Amino acid sequence: MQNGQGARKHTIAVLVENKFGVLSRVAGLFSARGYNIESLSVGETLDPTVSRMTLVVRGDEFVIEQVVKQLHKLVDVIKVIDLTKENHVERELVLMRVNAEPQHRTEILRTADIFRAKVVDVTPTTFTLEVTGDESKLDAIIELLRPVGIQELVRTGKVAIARGSKTARRRPEERLGKGPDAERRRRELTNQLDEQSRDPRVVGFAD
Amino acid sequence: MKLSGARIVLESLKREGVDVVFGLPGGAVLPIYDALYDFPGPLRHVLVRQEAAAGHAAEGYARVSGKVGVCMVTSGPAATNLVTALQDAYMDSMPIVAFTGQVPTHLIGNDAFQEADNVGITRPCTKHNFLVKDPKDIAPTIKEAFYIASTGRPGPVHVDLPKDILIKQADFDYPETVHLRSYNPTYEGHPGQIRKAAKAIMRARRAVLYVGGGVIASDAAAELMELAQLTRIPVTTTVMAMGAFPSDHPLSMGMLGMHGGYAPNMAVYNSDLLIAVGARFDDRVTGKVEFFAPQAEIIHIDIDPSSISKNIKVHIPIVGDARRVLAKLKGFLLEEGAGDPPAATREARDSWLRQVLQWQTKHPFRYDWDDELIKPQYVIEEVSNLTRGEAIIVTGVGQHQMWAAQHYRFRHPRHWLTSGGLGTMGYGLPAAMGAQVGRPDRLVVLIDGDGSFVMNSQELATIVENQLPIKTVIINNGGHGMVRQWQDVIYGGRFCSIDLSASPDFVKLAEAYGAVGIRAIKPNEVVPALEKAFATPGPVVVDVMVDKDEYCFPMVPAGGANKDMLLEKPNKEVKAKAAKSQTGF
């Protein structure tokens, strides 16, 4: 299935009961079918009894529909959202320790600055950097720093959240429903979303 | 009121209305067995001889009674033995709750004696499972376990109980209700979708009702009958649904699929509307999916959304309980005027039914009589005649199972127990045990194969001990017949490791356990042997020596299309073709 026709990456958010064993139930669903989870991150939500997982899996529509149904079927799963269908933000965190010999220190710091990376640990010969961003941004800084020597690197896997809508359940424009004002409100919202997507603070590299 | 964890387990079972537990004690669950010693009941414990049998017996009990079956075994090897039964129950959606003992909490993960990662092992083969880490959680966990097992799509639930939790005390307060925010099965089908289905049925000229085990699980046989009669749509059942529709009804086509009848397989292939009810389009049913109902609009009624469009794209999905959806569907159909269809529709449907009847008449399930060798199909026919279709029939897995599904004339739901999804050899004897305990008033007949029977023949001891008057009929062909058939038809007659002629003498084996043994060798001995068996009180084993060259037909080689079924023993050319098209077992 992984390289099936029409296969593409899906980012799926799963709200689960915060209990032991839930992670392996979710992971087991995939391994039992012989396919791979590209990335998985888990953490508590505002409600400490609920955890949220962000899963990145690859598959065509048919496979993903099955995955979502199977996830729903697990007794500990409260909600499954395929964020790929939503306007959403994805981020990942990388910590990496790079060689920082005197002749490279300025260059590394300048690169870090461009990518809004933070230096979180310094030794006479190394920097440890913290960077967040989407996949392509992290790939880019890793490639740039590879020549100076990356000693160790750790990525968290993706976390993702829907833009705008509070519940990430439906697109905000779908929630406007019908009625006399709906069209006008839909137009306003679309403009607003367009505005947001042009805002450098919310999209793209320079966040 | 403070009670030990073990006592809480028993009190909870009592609150759930459990009257029988199939089990086998051992170190980690001894506190429960000790509490059982003077438990004021009523709670019967049936001691099995191997743990898998406890699980299958619980399945058998659940199937015939419609209640949740319960089994209890100890930690480690006992739990791993139980795994087969759990997976079997999972595949066939049988509601059971399985308790296993676990080493004390401080030893969990320590490679302690008789330790296994029970919840880890059973996770993929249960609907849900629990590890209880505090005695106060026992009662709510058991409440949830029974609720999950019996609601929605039923299935097995496993509860792992560490020994120290069973010894520690806690307040006992059995919860009245369950609230699981993450588990909300849908029972009422979407009215809009059901209306759409009704309209599709009104349009259809060549409709087929394809019925699965879900109809039995939701006790929807009456609603199914009403729908079939109202619309005059012929009915085919999966192996799980035998008895959901009486096989002597004019609209009954019997089983479809790999060893199904010619008529249902052709009817499905030529249908313009397929109404799947509580059936999951198993690969043994569909054959090659491109040729399964290729021209049909498909309605799928199922309580499990993940079953819908899993194998075959469905046009009108309806998630809900079969009984409720069928009842609502009937209402909509009546509103649409289904009781009095236009003449053209009536004519088209009549001709469809004539076509189906023609297929049935042309290619019924058949076999050739032989004066010397007993034909296995004949044995099933006579069991059917002598019991008038009123017995509870249990089977093992193999040719005998398919012959039983083909030749027994089923009349009632919950009277047919077989391992449909997992195909577990050895299922028969313990499942029959559970069935007889659940329905002491009914004749329970186990039709087993010699290969399948020996996989759990030790349970004869349990049957004799409990005086369960099960009549076992062994269709003895001295080998693994179904495997032999495959080796012949698909692997060019290269018979490898299928000979079981070194099996024990089953008459003597029965006697050794304290049961009655009878043997039939000639065709004219079959009826007297069966009559004697049914007239003899207590457990009886009838060893019927059948023609080992008799094969189970029709047959669709795995991966083939149902319409291309083999109706009889193929010649060399056909075999070569089958071998070529073989895509996997």
PDB file of N, CA, C and O in Angstrom, chain B residues 50-60 71 73 76-94 96 98 100 118 121-126 156 158 397 418-428 430-431 452 455-456 458:
ATOM      1  N   GLN B  50      -7.953 -28.304  28.670  1.00  0.00           N
ATOM      2  CA  GLN B  50      -6.927 -27.449  28.052  1.00  0.00           C
ATOM      3  C   GLN B  50      -7.554 -26.079  27.879  1.00  0.00           C
ATOM      4  O   GLN B  50      -8.743 -25.961  27.565  1.00  0.00           O
ATOM      5  N   GLU B  51      -6.772 -25.016  28.056  1.00  0.00           N
ATOM      6  CA  GLU B  51      -7.358 -23.682  28.182  1.00  0.00           C
ATOM      7  C   GLU B  51      -8.069 -23.191  26.932  1.00  0.00           C
ATOM      8  O   GLU B  51      -9.057 -22.461  27.025  1.00  0.00           O
ATOM      9  N   ALA B  52      -7.567 -23.549  25.745  1.00  0.00           N
ATOM     10  CA  ALA B  52      -8.253 -23.098  24.534  1.00  0.00           C
ATOM     11  C   ALA B  52      -9.699 -23.576  24.551  1.00  0.00           C
ATOM     12  O   ALA B  52     -10.608 -22.884  24.084  1.00  0.00           O
ATOM     13  N   ALA B  53      -9.897 -24.782  25.132  1.00  0.00           N
ATOM     14  CA  ALA B  53     -11.244 -25.346  25.196  1.00  0.00           C
ATOM     15  C   ALA B  53     -12.164 -24.458  26.039  1.00  0.00           C
ATOM     16  O   ALA B  53     -13.361 -24.332  25.752  1.00  0.00           O
ATOM     17  N   ALA B  54     -11.605 -23.825  27.073  1.00  0.00           N
ATOM     18  CA  ALA B  54     -12.426 -22.936  27.904  1.00  0.00           C
ATOM     19  C   ALA B  54     -12.956 -21.786  27.050  1.00  0.00           C
ATOM     20  O   ALA B  54     -14.121 -21.399  27.152  1.00  0.00           O
ATOM     21  N   GLY B  55     -12.104 -21.254  26.194  1.00  0.00           N
ATOM     22  CA  GLY B  55     -12.507 -20.148  25.320  1.00  0.00           C
ATOM     23  C   GLY B  55     -13.547 -20.585  24.301  1.00  0.00           C
ATOM     24  O   GLY B  55     -14.561 -19.921  24.096  1.00  0.00           O
ATOM     25  N   HIS B  56     -13.307 -21.732  23.650  1.00  0.00           N
ATOM     26  CA  HIS B  56     -14.272 -22.205  22.647  1.00  0.00           C
ATOM     27  C   HIS B  56     -15.610 -22.563  23.301  1.00  0.00           C
ATOM     28  O   HIS B  56     -16.665 -22.345  22.716  1.00  0.00           O
ATOM     29  N   ALA B  57     -15.539 -23.127  24.515  1.00  0.00           N
ATOM     30  CA  ALA B  57     -16.778 -23.467  25.215  1.00  0.00           C
ATOM     31  C   ALA B  57     -17.572 -22.190  25.518  1.00  0.00           C
ATOM     32  O   ALA B  57     -18.794 -22.148  25.355  1.00  0.00           O
ATOM     33  N   ALA B  58     -16.848 -21.142  25.928  1.00  0.00           N
ATOM     34  CA  ALA B  58     -17.515 -19.867  26.188  1.00  0.00           C
ATOM     35  C   ALA B  58     -18.162 -19.341  24.904  1.00  0.00           C
ATOM     36  O   ALA B  58     -19.275 -18.805  24.921  1.00  0.00           O
ATOM     37  N   GLU B  59     -17.479 -19.525  23.765  1.00  0.00           N
ATOM     38  CA  GLU B  59     -18.050 -19.125  22.478  1.00  0.00           C
ATOM     39  C   GLU B  59     -19.325 -19.910  22.180  1.00  0.00           C
ATOM     40  O   GLU B  59     -20.324 -19.356  21.729  1.00  0.00           O
ATOM     41  N   GLY B  60     -19.256 -21.229  22.422  1.00  0.00           N
ATOM     42  CA  GLY B  60     -20.413 -22.083  22.150  1.00  0.00           C
ATOM     43  C   GLY B  60     -21.597 -21.680  23.008  1.00  0.00           C
ATOM     44  O   GLY B  60     -22.735 -21.574  22.533  1.00  0.00           O
ATOM     45  N   CYS B  71     -14.873 -17.334  30.468  1.00  0.00           N
ATOM     46  CA  CYS B  71     -13.859 -18.341  30.759  1.00  0.00           C
ATOM     47  C   CYS B  71     -12.790 -17.737  31.653  1.00  0.00           C
ATOM     48  O   CYS B  71     -12.638 -16.510  31.718  1.00  0.00           O
ATOM     49  N   VAL B  73      -8.778 -18.602  33.184  1.00  0.00           N
ATOM     50  CA  VAL B  73      -7.600 -19.463  33.232  1.00  0.00           C
ATOM     51  C   VAL B  73      -6.478 -18.722  33.954  1.00  0.00           C
ATOM     52  O   VAL B  73      -6.612 -17.532  34.260  1.00  0.00           O
ATOM     53  N   GLY B  76       0.455 -16.934  32.132  1.00  0.00           N
ATOM     54  CA  GLY B  76       1.493 -17.578  31.318  1.00  0.00           C
ATOM     55  C   GLY B  76       0.966 -18.525  30.258  1.00  0.00           C
ATOM     56  O   GLY B  76       0.228 -18.120  29.366  1.00  0.00           O
ATOM     57  N   PRO B  77       1.329 -19.816  30.366  1.00  0.00           N
ATOM     58  CA  PRO B  77       0.954 -20.769  29.311  1.00  0.00           C
ATOM     59  C   PRO B  77      -0.557 -20.902  29.155  1.00  0.00           C
ATOM     60  O   PRO B  77      -1.054 -21.164  28.061  1.00  0.00           O
ATOM     61  N   ALA B  78      -1.290 -20.726  30.242  1.00  0.00           N
ATOM     62  CA  ALA B  78      -2.747 -20.830  30.167  1.00  0.00           C
ATOM     63  C   ALA B  78      -3.285 -19.708  29.289  1.00  0.00           C
ATOM     64  O   ALA B  78      -4.141 -19.912  28.429  1.00  0.00           O
ATOM     65  N   ALA B  79      -2.762 -18.522  29.504  1.00  0.00           N
ATOM     66  CA  ALA B  79      -3.203 -17.374  28.723  1.00  0.00           C
ATOM     67  C   ALA B  79      -2.799 -17.533  27.260  1.00  0.00           C
ATOM     68  O   ALA B  79      -3.584 -17.233  26.359  1.00  0.00           O
ATOM     69  N   THR B  80      -1.597 -18.036  27.032  1.00  0.00           N
ATOM     70  CA  THR B  80      -1.187 -18.184  25.625  1.00  0.00           C
ATOM     71  C   THR B  80      -2.007 -19.282  24.943  1.00  0.00           C
ATOM     72  O   THR B  80      -2.320 -19.184  23.767  1.00  0.00           O
ATOM     73  N   ASN B  81      -2.388 -20.321  25.689  1.00  0.00           N
ATOM     74  CA  ASN B  81      -3.269 -21.339  25.107  1.00  0.00           C
ATOM     75  C   ASN B  81      -4.618 -20.745  24.710  1.00  0.00           C
ATOM     76  O   ASN B  81      -5.252 -21.190  23.768  1.00  0.00           O
ATOM     77  N   LEU B  82      -5.035 -19.779  25.471  1.00  0.00           N
ATOM     78  CA  LEU B  82      -6.359 -19.188  25.238  1.00  0.00           C
ATOM     79  C   LEU B  82      -6.396 -18.319  23.981  1.00  0.00           C
ATOM     80  O   LEU B  82      -7.465 -18.021  23.445  1.00  0.00           O
ATOM     81  N   VAL B  83      -5.234 -17.917  23.522  1.00  0.00           N
ATOM     82  CA  VAL B  83      -5.171 -16.946  22.424  1.00  0.00           C
ATOM     83  C   VAL B  83      -5.944 -17.406  21.188  1.00  0.00           C
ATOM     84  O   VAL B  83      -6.676 -16.633  20.570  1.00  0.00           O
ATOM     85  N   THR B  84      -5.833 -18.680  20.837  1.00  0.00           N
ATOM     86  CA  THR B  84      -6.535 -19.185  19.650  1.00  0.00           C
ATOM     87  C   THR B  84      -8.040 -18.968  19.777  1.00  0.00           C
ATOM     88  O   THR B  84      -8.700 -18.526  18.832  1.00  0.00           O
ATOM     89  N   ALA B  85      -8.561 -19.255  20.954  1.00  0.00           N
ATOM     90  CA  ALA B  85     -10.002 -19.083  21.157  1.00  0.00           C
ATOM     91  C   ALA B  85     -10.386 -17.601  21.090  1.00  0.00           C
ATOM     92  O   ALA B  85     -11.444 -17.248  20.563  1.00  0.00           O
ATOM     93  N   LEU B  86      -9.523 -16.743  21.615  1.00  0.00           N
ATOM     94  CA  LEU B  86      -9.826 -15.304  21.568  1.00  0.00           C
ATOM     95  C   LEU B  86      -9.867 -14.818  20.120  1.00  0.00           C
ATOM     96  O   LEU B  86     -10.774 -14.105  19.706  1.00  0.00           O
ATOM     97  N   GLN B  87      -8.884 -15.226  19.339  1.00  0.00           N
ATOM     98  CA  GLN B  87      -8.861 -14.807  17.937  1.00  0.00           C
ATOM     99  C   GLN B  87     -10.064 -15.392  17.198  1.00  0.00           C
ATOM    100  O   GLN B  87     -10.673 -14.719  16.362  1.00  0.00           O
ATOM    101  N   ASP B  88     -10.419 -16.620  17.531  1.00  0.00           N
ATOM    102  CA  ASP B  88     -11.585 -17.249  16.911  1.00  0.00           C
ATOM    103  C   ASP B  88     -12.849 -16.433  17.221  1.00  0.00           C
ATOM    104  O   ASP B  88     -13.640 -16.121  16.327  1.00  0.00           O
ATOM    105  N   ALA B  89     -12.993 -16.068  18.492  1.00  0.00           N
ATOM    106  CA  ALA B  89     -14.163 -15.282  18.903  1.00  0.00           C
ATOM    107  C   ALA B  89     -14.143 -13.904  18.249  1.00  0.00           C
ATOM    108  O   ALA B  89     -15.184 -13.352  17.885  1.00  0.00           O
ATOM    109  N   TYR B  90     -12.945 -13.365  18.080  1.00  0.00           N
ATOM    110  CA  TYR B  90     -12.814 -12.043  17.456  1.00  0.00           C
ATOM    111  C   TYR B  90     -13.266 -12.090  15.998  1.00  0.00           C
ATOM    112  O   TYR B  90     -14.025 -11.246  15.537  1.00  0.00           O
ATOM    113  N   MET B  91     -12.811 -13.115  15.288  1.00  0.00           N
ATOM    114  CA  MET B  91     -13.156 -13.228  13.871  1.00  0.00           C
ATOM    115  C   MET B  91     -14.649 -13.457  13.674  1.00  0.00           C
ATOM    116  O   MET B  91     -15.227 -13.000  12.699  1.00  0.00           O
ATOM    117  N   ASP B  92     -15.266 -14.220  14.592  1.00  0.00           N
ATOM    118  CA  ASP B  92     -16.681 -14.556  14.430  1.00  0.00           C
ATOM    119  C   ASP B  92     -17.592 -13.677  15.291  1.00  0.00           C
ATOM    120  O   ASP B  92     -18.779 -13.959  15.429  1.00  0.00           O
ATOM    121  N   SER B  93     -17.034 -12.622  15.874  1.00  0.00           N
ATOM    122  CA  SER B  93     -17.811 -11.661  16.674  1.00  0.00           C
ATOM    123  C   SER B  93     -18.623 -12.335  17.781  1.00  0.00           C
ATOM    124  O   SER B  93     -19.823 -12.110  17.907  1.00  0.00           O
ATOM    125  N   MET B  94     -17.967 -13.185  18.540  1.00  0.00           N
ATOM    126  CA  MET B  94     -18.645 -13.865  19.643  1.00  0.00           C
ATOM    127  C   MET B  94     -18.386 -13.119  20.946  1.00  0.00           C
ATOM    128  O   MET B  94     -17.232 -12.844  21.284  1.00  0.00           O
ATOM    129  N   ILE B  96     -17.503 -12.881  24.382  1.00  0.00           N
ATOM    130  CA  ILE B  96     -17.022 -13.615  25.558  1.00  0.00           C
ATOM    131  C   ILE B  96     -16.158 -12.680  26.408  1.00  0.00           C
ATOM    132  O   ILE B  96     -15.584 -11.716  25.903  1.00  0.00           O
ATOM    133  N   ALA B  98     -12.967 -13.094  28.918  1.00  0.00           N
ATOM    134  CA  ALA B  98     -11.949 -14.056  29.320  1.00  0.00           C
ATOM    135  C   ALA B  98     -11.113 -13.457  30.448  1.00  0.00           C
ATOM    136  O   ALA B  98     -10.575 -12.359  30.309  1.00  0.00           O
ATOM    137  N   THR B 100      -7.797 -13.882  32.823  1.00  0.00           N
ATOM    138  CA  THR B 100      -6.545 -14.610  33.024  1.00  0.00           C
ATOM    139  C   THR B 100      -5.919 -14.132  34.319  1.00  0.00           C
ATOM    140  O   THR B 100      -6.085 -12.972  34.715  1.00  0.00           O
ATOM    141  N   ASN B 118       0.282 -10.772  28.990  1.00  0.00           N
ATOM    142  CA  ASN B 118      -1.056 -11.159  28.534  1.00  0.00           C
ATOM    143  C   ASN B 118      -1.771 -10.062  27.758  1.00  0.00           C
ATOM    144  O   ASN B 118      -2.342 -10.306  26.703  1.00  0.00           O
ATOM    145  N   ILE B 121      -0.173  -9.707  24.429  1.00  0.00           N
ATOM    146  CA  ILE B 121      -0.443 -10.822  23.513  1.00  0.00           C
ATOM    147  C   ILE B 121      -1.882 -10.790  23.008  1.00  0.00           C
ATOM    148  O   ILE B 121      -2.147 -11.081  21.849  1.00  0.00           O
ATOM    149  N   THR B 122      -2.808 -10.448  23.877  1.00  0.00           N
ATOM    150  CA  THR B 122      -4.219 -10.531  23.457  1.00  0.00           C
ATOM    151  C   THR B 122      -4.725  -9.245  22.806  1.00  0.00           C
ATOM    152  O   THR B 122      -5.844  -9.217  22.314  1.00  0.00           O
ATOM    153  N   ARG B 123      -3.908  -8.199  22.800  1.00  0.00           N
ATOM    154  CA  ARG B 123      -4.386  -6.913  22.259  1.00  0.00           C
ATOM    155  C   ARG B 123      -4.929  -7.025  20.836  1.00  0.00           C
ATOM    156  O   ARG B 123      -6.042  -6.582  20.567  1.00  0.00           O
ATOM    157  N   PRO B 124      -4.168  -7.658  19.921  1.00  0.00           N
ATOM    158  CA  PRO B 124      -4.709  -7.702  18.552  1.00  0.00           C
ATOM    159  C   PRO B 124      -5.791  -8.750  18.345  1.00  0.00           C
ATOM    160  O   PRO B 124      -6.374  -8.785  17.263  1.00  0.00           O
ATOM    161  N   CYS B 125      -6.076  -9.583  19.335  1.00  0.00           N
ATOM    162  CA  CYS B 125      -7.100 -10.608  19.086  1.00  0.00           C
ATOM    163  C   CYS B 125      -8.296 -10.455  20.018  1.00  0.00           C
ATOM    164  O   CYS B 125      -9.028 -11.402  20.256  1.00  0.00           O
ATOM    165  N   THR B 126      -8.475  -9.254  20.552  1.00  0.00           N
ATOM    166  CA  THR B 126      -9.672  -8.995  21.351  1.00  0.00           C
ATOM    167  C   THR B 126     -10.285  -7.683  20.898  1.00  0.00           C
ATOM    168  O   THR B 126      -9.631  -6.859  20.261  1.00  0.00           O
ATOM    169  N   PRO B 156     -14.703 -10.641  21.804  1.00  0.00           N
ATOM    170  CA  PRO B 156     -14.082 -11.063  23.047  1.00  0.00           C
ATOM    171  C   PRO B 156     -13.411  -9.902  23.787  1.00  0.00           C
ATOM    172  O   PRO B 156     -12.810  -9.035  23.167  1.00  0.00           O
ATOM    173  N   HIS B 158     -10.834  -9.246  27.167  1.00  0.00           N
ATOM    174  CA  HIS B 158      -9.931  -9.970  28.067  1.00  0.00           C
ATOM    175  C   HIS B 158      -9.606  -9.106  29.277  1.00  0.00           C
ATOM    176  O   HIS B 158      -9.344  -7.910  29.144  1.00  0.00           O
ATOM    177  N   VAL B 397     -13.360 -28.109  11.673  1.00  0.00           N
ATOM    178  CA  VAL B 397     -13.049 -27.372  10.452  1.00  0.00           C
ATOM    179  C   VAL B 397     -12.483 -28.327   9.411  1.00  0.00           C
ATOM    180  O   VAL B 397     -11.603 -29.126   9.712  1.00  0.00           O
ATOM    181  N   THR B 418     -19.905 -22.950  14.253  1.00  0.00           N
ATOM    182  CA  THR B 418     -18.756 -23.361  13.468  1.00  0.00           C
ATOM    183  C   THR B 418     -17.728 -22.243  13.507  1.00  0.00           C
ATOM    184  O   THR B 418     -18.071 -21.081  13.721  1.00  0.00           O
ATOM    185  N   SER B 419     -16.485 -22.604  13.305  1.00  0.00           N
ATOM    186  CA  SER B 419     -15.435 -21.591  13.298  1.00  0.00           C
ATOM    187  C   SER B 419     -15.340 -21.037  11.877  1.00  0.00           C
ATOM    188  O   SER B 419     -14.698 -21.630  11.022  1.00  0.00           O
ATOM    189  N   GLY B 420     -16.007 -19.925  11.663  1.00  0.00           N
ATOM    190  CA  GLY B 420     -16.131 -19.408  10.307  1.00  0.00           C
ATOM    191  C   GLY B 420     -14.939 -18.589   9.853  1.00  0.00           C
ATOM    192  O   GLY B 420     -14.384 -18.817   8.785  1.00  0.00           O
ATOM    193  N   GLY B 421     -14.538 -17.637  10.659  1.00  0.00           N
ATOM    194  CA  GLY B 421     -13.507 -16.697  10.236  1.00  0.00           C
ATOM    195  C   GLY B 421     -12.100 -17.228  10.379  1.00  0.00           C
ATOM    196  O   GLY B 421     -11.263 -17.057   9.497  1.00  0.00           O
ATOM    197  N   LEU B 422     -11.836 -17.881  11.509  1.00  0.00           N
ATOM    198  CA  LEU B 422     -10.464 -18.309  11.755  1.00  0.00           C
ATOM    199  C   LEU B 422     -10.228 -19.730  11.227  1.00  0.00           C
ATOM    200  O   LEU B 422      -9.100 -20.079  10.910  1.00  0.00           O
ATOM    201  N   GLY B 423     -11.304 -20.505  11.125  1.00  0.00           N
ATOM    202  CA  GLY B 423     -11.143 -21.889  10.655  1.00  0.00           C
ATOM    203  C   GLY B 423     -10.307 -22.692  11.629  1.00  0.00           C
ATOM    204  O   GLY B 423      -9.294 -23.275  11.255  1.00  0.00           O
ATOM    205  N   THR B 424     -10.741 -22.724  12.883  1.00  0.00           N
ATOM    206  CA  THR B 424      -9.952 -23.349  13.936  1.00  0.00           C
ATOM    207  C   THR B 424     -10.270 -24.831  14.056  1.00  0.00           C
ATOM    208  O   THR B 424     -11.342 -25.208  14.523  1.00  0.00           O
ATOM    209  N   MET B 425      -9.368 -25.675  13.627  1.00  0.00           N
ATOM    210  CA  MET B 425      -9.560 -27.108  13.853  1.00  0.00           C
ATOM    211  C   MET B 425      -9.527 -27.345  15.352  1.00  0.00           C
ATOM    212  O   MET B 425      -8.780 -26.693  16.076  1.00  0.00           O
ATOM    213  N   GLY B 426     -10.352 -28.269  15.825  1.00  0.00           N
ATOM    214  CA  GLY B 426     -10.419 -28.515  17.260  1.00  0.00           C
ATOM    215  C   GLY B 426     -11.462 -27.673  17.957  1.00  0.00           C
ATOM    216  O   GLY B 426     -11.670 -27.800  19.165  1.00  0.00           O
ATOM    217  N   TYR B 427     -12.142 -26.823  17.197  1.00  0.00           N
ATOM    218  CA  TYR B 427     -13.170 -25.955  17.771  1.00  0.00           C
ATOM    219  C   TYR B 427     -14.373 -26.765  18.239  1.00  0.00           C
ATOM    220  O   TYR B 427     -15.023 -26.438  19.233  1.00  0.00           O
ATOM    221  N   GLY B 428     -14.682 -27.847  17.499  1.00  0.00           N
ATOM    222  CA  GLY B 428     -15.955 -28.538  17.645  1.00  0.00           C
ATOM    223  C   GLY B 428     -16.285 -29.049  19.040  1.00  0.00           C
ATOM    224  O   GLY B 428     -17.313 -28.674  19.611  1.00  0.00           O
ATOM    225  N   PRO B 430     -15.039 -28.614  22.208  1.00  0.00           N
ATOM    226  CA  PRO B 430     -15.293 -27.655  23.286  1.00  0.00           C
ATOM    227  C   PRO B 430     -16.490 -26.731  23.012  1.00  0.00           C
ATOM    228  O   PRO B 430     -17.229 -26.401  23.942  1.00  0.00           O
ATOM    229  N   ALA B 431     -16.699 -26.345  21.753  1.00  0.00           N
ATOM    230  CA  ALA B 431     -17.850 -25.486  21.457  1.00  0.00           C
ATOM    231  C   ALA B 431     -19.154 -26.234  21.727  1.00  0.00           C
ATOM    232  O   ALA B 431     -20.118 -25.668  22.249  1.00  0.00           O
ATOM    233  N   SER B 452      -9.725 -32.886  12.856  1.00  0.00           N
ATOM    234  CA  SER B 452     -10.170 -31.811  13.724  1.00  0.00           C
ATOM    235  C   SER B 452     -10.463 -32.330  15.129  1.00  0.00           C
ATOM    236  O   SER B 452     -10.137 -31.686  16.127  1.00  0.00           O
ATOM    237  N   MET B 455      -7.701 -32.735  17.734  1.00  0.00           N
ATOM    238  CA  MET B 455      -7.046 -31.525  18.239  1.00  0.00           C
ATOM    239  C   MET B 455      -7.570 -31.096  19.612  1.00  0.00           C
ATOM    240  O   MET B 455      -6.937 -30.292  20.282  1.00  0.00           O
ATOM    241  N   ASN B 456      -8.748 -31.586  19.997  1.00  0.00           N
ATOM    242  CA  ASN B 456      -9.202 -31.287  21.359  1.00  0.00           C
ATOM    243  C   ASN B 456      -9.945 -32.472  21.966  1.00  0.00           C
ATOM    244  O   ASN B 456     -10.835 -32.292  22.798  1.00  0.00           O
ATOM    245  N   GLN B 458      -9.225 -34.421  24.157  1.00  0.00           N
ATOM    246  CA  GLN B 458      -9.120 -34.561  25.619  1.00  0.00           C
ATOM    247  C   GLN B 458     -10.359 -34.043  26.328  1.00  0.00           C
ATOM    248  O   GLN B 458     -10.634 -34.405  27.470  1.00  0.00           O
TER     249      GLN B 458
END
